[in-house]
Coordinates of C-alpha atoms in Angstrom, one line a residue:
X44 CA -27.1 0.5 -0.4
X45 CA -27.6 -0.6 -3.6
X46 CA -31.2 -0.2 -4.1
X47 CA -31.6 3.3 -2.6
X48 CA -30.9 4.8 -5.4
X49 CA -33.8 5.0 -7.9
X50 CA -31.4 5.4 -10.8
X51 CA -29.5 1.9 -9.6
X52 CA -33.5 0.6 -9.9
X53 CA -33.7 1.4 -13.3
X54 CA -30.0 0.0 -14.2
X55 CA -31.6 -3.2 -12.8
X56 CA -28.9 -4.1 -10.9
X57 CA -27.8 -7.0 -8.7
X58 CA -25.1 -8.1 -7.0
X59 CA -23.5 -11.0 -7.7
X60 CA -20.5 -11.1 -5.5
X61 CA -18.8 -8.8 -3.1
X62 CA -15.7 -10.1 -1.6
X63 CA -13.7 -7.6 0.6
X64 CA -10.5 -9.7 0.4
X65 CA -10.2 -10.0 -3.1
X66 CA -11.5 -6.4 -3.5
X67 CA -14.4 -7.9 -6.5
X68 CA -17.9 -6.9 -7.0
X69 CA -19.6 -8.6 -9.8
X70 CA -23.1 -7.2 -10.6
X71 CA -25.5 -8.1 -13.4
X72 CA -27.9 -5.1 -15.1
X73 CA -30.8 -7.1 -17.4
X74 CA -31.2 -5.5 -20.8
X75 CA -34.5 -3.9 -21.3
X76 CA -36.3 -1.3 -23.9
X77 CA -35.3 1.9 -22.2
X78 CA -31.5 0.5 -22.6
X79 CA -31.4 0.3 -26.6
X80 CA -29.5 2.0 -28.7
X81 CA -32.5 2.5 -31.5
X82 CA -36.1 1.0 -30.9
X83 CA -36.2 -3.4 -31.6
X84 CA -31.9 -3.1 -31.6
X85 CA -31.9 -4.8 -29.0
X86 CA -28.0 -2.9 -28.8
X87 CA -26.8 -1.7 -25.3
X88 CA -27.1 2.3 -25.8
X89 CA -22.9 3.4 -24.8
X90 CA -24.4 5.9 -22.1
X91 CA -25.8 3.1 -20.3
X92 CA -23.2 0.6 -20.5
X93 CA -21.0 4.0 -19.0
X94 CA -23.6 4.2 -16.3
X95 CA -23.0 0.5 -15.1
X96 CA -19.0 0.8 -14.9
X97 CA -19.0 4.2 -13.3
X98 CA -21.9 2.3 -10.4
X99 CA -19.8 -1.1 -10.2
X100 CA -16.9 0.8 -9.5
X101 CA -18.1 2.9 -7.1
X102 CA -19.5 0.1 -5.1
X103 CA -16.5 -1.6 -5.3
X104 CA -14.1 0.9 -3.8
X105 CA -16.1 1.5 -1.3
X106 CA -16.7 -1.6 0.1
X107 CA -13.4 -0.7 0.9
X108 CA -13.9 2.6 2.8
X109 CA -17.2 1.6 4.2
X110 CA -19.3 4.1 2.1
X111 CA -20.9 5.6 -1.0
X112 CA -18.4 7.4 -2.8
X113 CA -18.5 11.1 -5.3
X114 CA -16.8 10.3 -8.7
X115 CA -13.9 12.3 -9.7
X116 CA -13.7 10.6 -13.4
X117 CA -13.9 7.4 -14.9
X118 CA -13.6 6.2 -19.0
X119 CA -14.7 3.6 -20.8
X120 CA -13.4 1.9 -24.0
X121 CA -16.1 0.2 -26.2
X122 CA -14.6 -3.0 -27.6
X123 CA -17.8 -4.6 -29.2
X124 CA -21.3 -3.8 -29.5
X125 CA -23.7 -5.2 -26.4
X126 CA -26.7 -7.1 -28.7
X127 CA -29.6 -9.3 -26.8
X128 CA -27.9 -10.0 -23.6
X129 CA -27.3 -8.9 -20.0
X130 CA -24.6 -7.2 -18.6
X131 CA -22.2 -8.6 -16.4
X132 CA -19.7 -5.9 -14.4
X133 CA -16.7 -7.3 -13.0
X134 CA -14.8 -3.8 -11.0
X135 CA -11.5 -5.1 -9.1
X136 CA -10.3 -2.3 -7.1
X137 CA -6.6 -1.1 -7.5
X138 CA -6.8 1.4 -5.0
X139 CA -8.5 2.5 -1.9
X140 CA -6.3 5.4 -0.4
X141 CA -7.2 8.2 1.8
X142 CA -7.9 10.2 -0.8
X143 CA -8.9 8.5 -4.1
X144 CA -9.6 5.3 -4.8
X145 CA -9.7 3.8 -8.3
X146 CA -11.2 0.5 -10.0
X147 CA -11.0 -1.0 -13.4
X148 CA -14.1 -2.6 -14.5
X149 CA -14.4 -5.1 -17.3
X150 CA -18.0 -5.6 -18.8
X151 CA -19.1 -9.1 -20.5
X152 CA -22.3 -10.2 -22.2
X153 CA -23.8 -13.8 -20.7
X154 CA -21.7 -15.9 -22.7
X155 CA -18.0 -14.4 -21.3
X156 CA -17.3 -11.8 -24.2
X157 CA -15.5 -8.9 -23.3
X158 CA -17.6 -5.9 -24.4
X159 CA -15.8 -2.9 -22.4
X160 CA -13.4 -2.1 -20.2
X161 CA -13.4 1.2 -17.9
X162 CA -11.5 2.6 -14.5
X163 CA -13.1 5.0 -12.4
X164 CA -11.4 7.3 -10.0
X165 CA -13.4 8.2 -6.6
X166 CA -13.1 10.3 -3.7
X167 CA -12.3 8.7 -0.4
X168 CA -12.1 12.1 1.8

């Protein structure tokens, strides 16, 4: 599902883990050019960084409900800047109701640093 979406292409994402019974996905997005913030930075651009929380999450919840899912809203806090590194997504779902469903997603760099924190809300009609 993953890779139908030419957008998720670009993001570059892969899937780590998926594990239905502890409702985790873990995906990894590479950095590359298109990502920085300004030209050589080598700084995650924040609109990006958004793009990979709002897609982990998705995925995550619906592993659940057995299908792609609309967003209804998500947000992200920033907590330091994304330099030189991949990004890891780790989205732990907190619900997966018959109407919404809703993950938290924390983002880390390669060496474990927290760099953002999110929660999207999805709907499951």
């Amino acid at each position: 599902m993953l890779d139908v979406s030419p957008f998720n292409l670009f993001l570059g994402l892969e899937v780590i883990k998926a594990d239905p019974e502890t409702q985790e996905v873990t995906m990894r997005s590479p950095m590359r050019p298109e990502f920085e913030r300004r030209p050589g930075s080598k700084q995650w651009h924040g609109g990006v960084i958004a793009s990979v929380i709002d897609t982990v999450g998705d995925f995550a919840v619906g592993m659940m409900v057995g299908r792609g899912l609309p967003t209804v809203n998500f947000r992200v806090d920033y907590l330091k800047p994304a330099v030189d590194t991949a990004l890891i997504a780790v989205s732990r779902v907190r619900r997966a109701g018959k109407s919404v469903g809703v993950a938290d997603v924390d983002v880390f760099d390669e060496k474990g640093a927290l760099l953002a924190i999110g929660r999207g809300t999805y709907s499951t009609l």
